[in-house]
Amino acid sequence: MAGTTEIQYQMKAEAPTFLSTLPQELPVDQAVRDALPLGTRALSAHKLGESAWSFTAKIEAVDGDGRPTPYFLKYVSGEMGLEQLRGEFMGMEALHRAAPNFVPKPMGWGKLKDIMPLRHFILVEYKEFTQGMLPDPVRLGARVAEMHQSPQSKSPTGMFGFPVQTYDGSRLQAIDWDKSWTSFFRKLLDKAYVQDVGTNGVWDELEAAYRRVQSHIIPRLVGALEKEGRVVEPVLIHGDMWDGNVGTEAGTGDPWIYDCAAYYGHNEMELGIWRAERHGLRAEVYRSEYRRNCRPSEPEEEWDDRNRLYSAKTNFMHSACFRGSPSRQQVLDDFKYLLDKYGVGEEDEEQQQP
């Protein structure tokens, strides 16, 4: 993956250029038609929603009996597109097996045959959502907890990670298999931080706080989950469950999730993104409804501190994608809070030096 980061940023820079030139209606590539269920006929595809790194559309189609059967389509460009959509497809497949009443069924993915410069696609079952409506906290909390507690959410290896590379949007995640959640989280956070620095440069104050979080806070706060006989069971998480990736189905009011960044992790990691100031799901009621259905890990009294720490990953990722994002300041504020609460100062960092 030596050139991955350069390719990634090139792709993000190029995407708006060609995406802005695409019409509201576009041809349905033959590779997409081949991925449709037998007997299904695609009629047209119309632009749907906005994305910084992909083109999304709704396919109007009819099944073998002539009944309307729409599908959600995503086209992407760039050298990383195939790897990104492979991870998304396999993640959605695994999530759908664990929670078929919460995750739309992925239908296919692969290389396009006809449309350029777009190169790859993913095809997913379509759900009609009520626009601008946040999900019901009671229903969402119950569905997320049910998914995490499903037997189908258990890691096939008993370890943390995922069998193929997955991405948080267009950002690379460190998800190689690891037996320890503490070790896995340290690497996951570090990859996010490195990408943030690649976009925004080194901020000395944040760098110093980050080093102390890695050397002291993670071993103390996350490490406590794996001490005194305690074990963290890896479960399948969506990985990017923000407002824009959760929809409320029109007519039923049921929540559905899509556009995953999946891996097997600590179930509480799923809720780190709900703390971000930029999201409507930051309201405490969403976290409390989840806890009502899934009891916090021990030490239970440190749940909120873990949630604050877990939010750093998503905030680093946002900052890595959007230069100058205020989420970088939020990370620093959260790190300062944790360092102060757990009594970690600069002298502690110095004691760690060889």
Coordinates of C-alpha atoms in Angstrom, one line a residue:
M1 CA 0.0 0.0 0.0
A2 CA 3.0 2.3 -0.4
G3 CA 1.2 4.7 -2.8
T4 CA -2.2 4.4 -1.3
T5 CA -2.4 7.8 0.4
E6 CA -1.3 9.7 -2.7
I7 CA -3.8 7.9 -4.9
Q8 CA -6.5 8.5 -2.3
Y9 CA -6.0 12.3 -2.2
Q10 CA -5.7 12.4 -6.0
M11 CA -9.0 10.6 -6.3
K12 CA -10.7 13.0 -3.9
A13 CA -9.4 16.0 -5.8
E14 CA -10.5 14.6 -9.2
A15 CA -13.9 13.3 -8.1
P16 CA -15.8 16.7 -8.0
T17 CA -14.5 17.6 -11.5
F18 CA -16.1 14.8 -13.4
L19 CA -19.0 14.2 -11.0
S20 CA -20.1 17.8 -11.5
T21 CA -20.3 17.2 -15.3
L22 CA -22.6 14.1 -15.0
P23 CA -26.2 14.6 -16.0
Q24 CA -29.1 13.9 -13.6
E25 CA -30.0 10.9 -15.7
L26 CA -27.2 8.5 -16.8
P27 CA -26.9 5.2 -18.6
V28 CA -27.0 2.0 -16.6
D29 CA -23.7 0.2 -17.2
Q30 CA -23.9 -3.3 -18.6
A31 CA -22.0 -4.6 -15.5
V32 CA -24.8 -3.2 -13.3
R33 CA -27.5 -4.8 -15.5
D34 CA -25.7 -8.1 -15.1
A35 CA -25.7 -7.8 -11.3
L36 CA -29.5 -7.3 -11.2
P37 CA -31.6 -10.4 -10.2
L38 CA -32.6 -12.7 -13.0
G39 CA -35.5 -11.3 -15.0
T40 CA -35.1 -7.7 -13.6
R41 CA -34.9 -5.0 -16.2
A42 CA -33.4 -1.6 -15.5
L43 CA -35.3 1.3 -17.1
S44 CA -33.2 4.4 -16.0
A45 CA -30.9 5.8 -13.3
H46 CA -31.3 9.2 -11.7
K47 CA -28.9 11.1 -9.5
L48 CA -29.7 10.7 -5.8
G49 CA -28.2 12.7 -3.0
E50 CA -24.7 14.2 -2.7
S51 CA -21.3 12.6 -2.1
A52 CA -17.8 14.0 -1.9
W53 CA -16.2 10.9 -3.6
S54 CA -18.8 9.0 -5.5
F55 CA -21.9 9.3 -7.7
T56 CA -25.1 7.9 -6.2
A57 CA -28.3 7.1 -8.1
K58 CA -31.6 5.4 -7.9
I59 CA -32.2 2.8 -10.6
E60 CA -35.8 2.5 -11.7
A61 CA -36.4 -1.2 -12.6
V62 CA -39.1 -3.8 -12.9
D63 CA -38.8 -7.5 -11.9
G64 CA -39.8 -10.5 -14.0
D65 CA -43.5 -9.9 -13.2
G66 CA -43.4 -6.2 -14.2
R67 CA -43.5 -4.9 -10.6
P68 CA -41.5 -1.8 -9.8
T69 CA -38.3 -2.8 -8.0
P70 CA -35.8 0.1 -7.5
Y71 CA -32.2 -0.2 -6.5
F72 CA -29.5 2.1 -5.1
L73 CA -26.4 2.5 -7.2
K74 CA -23.0 4.0 -6.4
Y75 CA -20.4 4.7 -9.0
V76 CA -16.8 5.6 -8.1
S77 CA -13.6 6.5 -9.9
G78 CA -9.9 6.3 -9.1
E79 CA -7.4 3.4 -8.6
M80 CA -8.8 2.7 -5.1
G81 CA -12.4 2.4 -6.2
L82 CA -12.4 -1.4 -6.6
E83 CA -10.8 -1.9 -3.2
Q84 CA -13.2 0.6 -1.5
L85 CA -16.3 -1.1 -2.9
R86 CA -15.0 -4.6 -2.2
G87 CA -14.8 -3.6 1.4
E88 CA -18.1 -1.9 1.4
F89 CA -19.8 -4.8 -0.3
M90 CA -18.4 -7.5 2.0
G91 CA -19.1 -5.3 5.0
M92 CA -22.8 -4.8 3.9
E93 CA -23.1 -8.5 3.2
A94 CA -21.9 -9.4 6.8
L95 CA -24.1 -6.6 8.3
H96 CA -27.2 -7.8 6.4
R97 CA -26.7 -11.4 7.6
A98 CA -26.6 -10.1 11.2
A99 CA -29.5 -7.6 10.8
P100 CA -31.6 -8.1 7.7
N101 CA -34.3 -5.8 9.1
F102 CA -31.8 -3.0 9.6
V103 CA -29.3 -3.3 6.7
P104 CA -30.4 -3.2 3.0
K105 CA -29.2 -6.2 1.0
P106 CA -26.2 -5.6 -1.3
M107 CA -26.8 -7.1 -4.7
G108 CA -23.4 -6.8 -6.5
W109 CA -20.3 -4.8 -7.1
G110 CA -17.4 -4.8 -9.6
K111 CA -15.8 -3.1 -12.6
L112 CA -17.8 -1.1 -15.0
K113 CA -17.8 -2.1 -18.7
D114 CA -19.0 1.1 -20.5
I115 CA -18.9 4.3 -18.5
M116 CA -15.7 6.3 -18.2
P117 CA -14.0 7.9 -16.2
L118 CA -16.2 6.1 -13.7
R119 CA -14.7 2.7 -13.1
H120 CA -16.5 0.7 -10.4
F121 CA -20.0 0.2 -8.9
I122 CA -21.9 -1.2 -6.0
L123 CA -25.6 -2.1 -6.2
V124 CA -27.8 -2.3 -3.1
E125 CA -31.5 -2.9 -2.3
Y126 CA -33.3 0.5 -2.3
K127 CA -35.2 2.0 0.6
E128 CA -37.4 5.1 0.3
F129 CA -36.4 7.5 3.1
T130 CA -38.1 10.5 4.6
Q131 CA -35.8 13.4 3.8
G132 CA -34.3 15.5 6.7
M133 CA -35.7 13.2 9.4
L134 CA -33.4 11.9 12.2
P135 CA -34.2 8.3 13.2
D136 CA -36.3 7.6 16.2
P137 CA -33.9 7.1 19.2
V138 CA -35.9 4.2 20.7
R139 CA -36.0 2.2 17.4
L140 CA -32.4 3.0 16.5
G141 CA -31.0 2.1 19.9
A142 CA -32.8 -1.2 19.8
R143 CA -31.8 -2.0 16.3
V144 CA -28.1 -1.3 16.8
A145 CA -28.0 -3.3 20.0
E146 CA -29.8 -6.2 18.3
M147 CA -27.3 -6.2 15.5
H148 CA -24.3 -6.2 17.9
Q149 CA -25.8 -9.0 19.9
S150 CA -26.7 -11.2 16.9
P151 CA -24.8 -14.5 16.7
Q152 CA -24.0 -13.5 13.1
S153 CA -22.1 -10.5 14.4
K154 CA -19.4 -12.6 16.1
S155 CA -15.9 -12.4 14.6
P156 CA -15.1 -15.5 12.5
T157 CA -11.6 -15.5 13.8
G158 CA -12.3 -14.5 17.3
M159 CA -10.1 -11.4 16.7
F160 CA -10.6 -7.7 15.9
G161 CA -10.3 -6.7 12.3
F162 CA -11.8 -7.6 8.9
P163 CA -10.9 -10.1 6.2
V164 CA -10.5 -7.4 3.5
Q165 CA -9.5 -3.7 3.6
T166 CA -12.3 -1.3 4.4
Y167 CA -12.5 2.4 4.2
D168 CA -14.1 5.2 6.3
G169 CA -15.6 7.0 3.3
S170 CA -12.4 7.5 1.1
R171 CA -10.1 7.1 4.1
L172 CA -8.1 4.0 4.8
Q173 CA -8.7 2.1 8.1
A174 CA -6.1 0.0 9.9
I175 CA -8.1 -3.2 10.3
D176 CA -5.5 -6.0 10.2
W177 CA -6.4 -8.9 12.6
D178 CA -5.4 -8.4 16.2
K179 CA -6.2 -10.5 19.3
S180 CA -6.2 -7.5 21.6
W181 CA -8.7 -4.6 21.4
T182 CA -6.2 -2.3 23.1
S183 CA -3.6 -3.0 20.5
F184 CA -6.1 -2.9 17.6
F185 CA -7.6 0.5 18.8
R186 CA -4.1 2.0 19.1
K187 CA -3.3 1.2 15.5
L188 CA -6.8 2.2 14.3
L189 CA -6.5 5.6 15.9
D190 CA -2.9 6.1 14.7
K191 CA -3.9 5.5 11.1
A192 CA -6.6 8.1 11.4
Y193 CA -4.1 10.6 13.0
V194 CA -1.5 10.1 10.4
Q195 CA -4.0 10.8 7.6
D196 CA -5.1 13.9 9.5
V197 CA -1.5 15.1 9.7
G198 CA -1.2 14.4 6.0
T199 CA -4.0 16.8 5.2
N200 CA -3.5 19.5 7.9
G201 CA 0.2 19.2 8.9
V202 CA 1.6 18.8 12.4
W203 CA 0.0 20.8 15.2
D204 CA 2.5 20.7 18.0
E205 CA 0.0 21.0 20.8
L206 CA -2.1 18.2 19.3
E207 CA 0.9 16.1 18.6
A208 CA 2.1 16.3 22.2
A209 CA -1.4 15.4 23.6
Y210 CA -1.7 12.6 21.1
R211 CA 1.5 11.0 22.2
R212 CA 0.4 11.0 25.8
V213 CA -3.0 9.6 24.9
Q214 CA -1.2 6.7 23.1
S215 CA 1.3 6.1 25.8
H216 CA -1.0 6.5 28.9
I217 CA -4.7 7.0 28.2
I218 CA -5.3 4.1 25.9
P219 CA -3.4 1.5 28.1
R220 CA -5.3 2.9 31.1
L221 CA -8.8 3.4 29.7
V222 CA -9.1 0.8 26.9
G223 CA -6.6 -1.5 28.6
A224 CA -9.0 -1.7 31.6
L225 CA -11.4 -3.6 29.5
E226 CA -8.9 -6.5 29.2
K227 CA -7.7 -6.7 32.8
E228 CA -8.8 -8.5 35.9
G229 CA -10.3 -11.3 33.9
R230 CA -12.4 -9.1 31.6
V231 CA -12.6 -9.9 27.9
V232 CA -13.8 -7.7 25.0
E233 CA -15.8 -9.8 22.5
P234 CA -15.3 -8.6 18.9
V235 CA -18.6 -7.9 17.2
L236 CA -19.4 -6.6 13.7
I237 CA -19.9 -2.8 13.7
H238 CA -21.0 -0.5 10.9
G239 CA -18.1 1.8 11.5
D240 CA -19.5 5.1 10.1
M241 CA -23.0 5.4 11.5
W242 CA -23.5 9.2 11.2
D243 CA -26.7 11.0 10.3
G244 CA -26.1 10.7 6.5
N245 CA -25.7 7.0 6.7
V246 CA -28.9 6.3 8.7
G247 CA -32.3 6.7 7.0
T248 CA -35.9 6.6 8.3
E249 CA -38.0 4.5 5.9
A250 CA -41.1 6.4 4.6
G251 CA -44.3 4.7 5.7
T252 CA -42.8 2.6 8.5
G253 CA -40.6 4.9 10.4
D254 CA -38.0 2.1 10.7
P255 CA -34.3 3.0 10.7
W256 CA -31.9 1.6 8.1
I257 CA -28.1 1.9 7.8
Y258 CA -25.9 1.9 4.7
D259 CA -22.5 3.1 3.4
C260 CA -20.6 1.1 6.0
A261 CA -16.9 1.1 7.1
A262 CA -17.2 -2.3 8.8
Y263 CA -14.9 -4.3 11.0
Y264 CA -15.1 -6.4 14.1
G265 CA -14.5 -4.3 17.2
H266 CA -15.7 -3.4 20.6
N267 CA -19.4 -2.7 20.3
E268 CA -19.1 0.6 22.1
M269 CA -16.8 1.9 19.3
E270 CA -19.9 2.1 17.1
L271 CA -21.2 5.1 19.2
G272 CA -18.0 7.2 19.1
I273 CA -19.3 8.9 16.0
W274 CA -22.5 9.9 17.8
R275 CA -20.5 12.2 20.1
A276 CA -19.2 14.4 17.2
E277 CA -20.6 17.9 17.5
R278 CA -21.4 18.1 13.7
H279 CA -24.0 15.2 13.9
G280 CA -27.6 15.3 15.0
L281 CA -27.1 11.8 16.5
R282 CA -24.9 13.5 19.2
A283 CA -28.0 14.0 21.3
E284 CA -27.6 12.0 24.5
V285 CA -30.9 10.2 24.0
Y286 CA -29.3 8.1 21.2
R287 CA -26.5 6.8 23.4
S288 CA -28.8 6.3 26.4
E289 CA -31.3 4.3 24.3
Y290 CA -28.5 2.0 23.1
R291 CA -27.3 1.5 26.7
R292 CA -30.8 0.6 27.7
N293 CA -30.6 -2.3 25.3
C294 CA -26.9 -3.2 25.7
R295 CA -25.2 -2.9 29.0
P296 CA -21.9 -1.0 29.1
S297 CA -18.7 -3.0 29.4
E298 CA -16.9 -3.0 32.7
P299 CA -15.7 -0.7 34.2
E300 CA -19.2 0.6 33.5
E301 CA -18.5 3.9 35.2
E302 CA -15.8 4.7 32.5
W303 CA -18.3 4.3 29.6
D304 CA -18.5 8.0 28.9
D305 CA -14.7 8.5 28.9
R306 CA -14.3 5.6 26.5
N307 CA -16.9 7.1 24.3
R308 CA -15.0 10.4 24.3
L309 CA -11.8 8.6 23.4
Y310 CA -13.5 6.5 20.7
S311 CA -14.9 9.7 19.1
A312 CA -11.3 10.8 18.3
K313 CA -11.1 8.3 15.4
T314 CA -14.1 9.7 13.5
N315 CA -13.0 13.3 14.2
F316 CA -9.5 12.6 12.9
M317 CA -11.0 11.0 9.8
H318 CA -13.3 14.0 9.2
S319 CA -10.3 16.4 9.6
A320 CA -8.3 14.3 7.2
C321 CA -11.0 14.7 4.5
F322 CA -11.8 18.4 5.1
R323 CA -8.8 20.6 5.7
G324 CA -9.4 23.0 8.5
S325 CA -12.3 21.0 10.0
P326 CA -13.2 22.1 13.6
S327 CA -13.3 18.4 14.5
R328 CA -9.5 18.6 15.0
Q329 CA -10.0 21.1 17.8
Q330 CA -12.6 18.8 19.3
V331 CA -10.1 16.0 19.4
L332 CA -7.6 18.2 21.2
D333 CA -10.3 19.4 23.7
D334 CA -11.3 15.8 24.4
F335 CA -7.6 14.7 24.8
K336 CA -7.0 17.5 27.2
Y337 CA -10.0 16.5 29.2
L338 CA -8.9 12.9 29.5
L339 CA -5.3 13.7 30.2
D340 CA -6.4 16.0 33.0
K341 CA -8.9 13.6 34.5
Y342 CA -6.4 10.7 34.5
G343 CA -3.6 12.9 35.8
V344 CA -1.3 12.5 32.8
G345 CA 1.1 15.5 32.2
E346 CA 4.2 16.2 30.1
E347 CA 6.5 14.7 32.7
D348 CA 4.7 11.3 32.1
E349 CA 5.6 11.5 28.5
E350 CA 9.2 12.3 29.3
Q351 CA 9.4 9.2 31.5
Q352 CA 8.4 7.1 28.5
Q353 CA 11.4 8.3 26.4
P354 CA 14.2 5.7 26.0

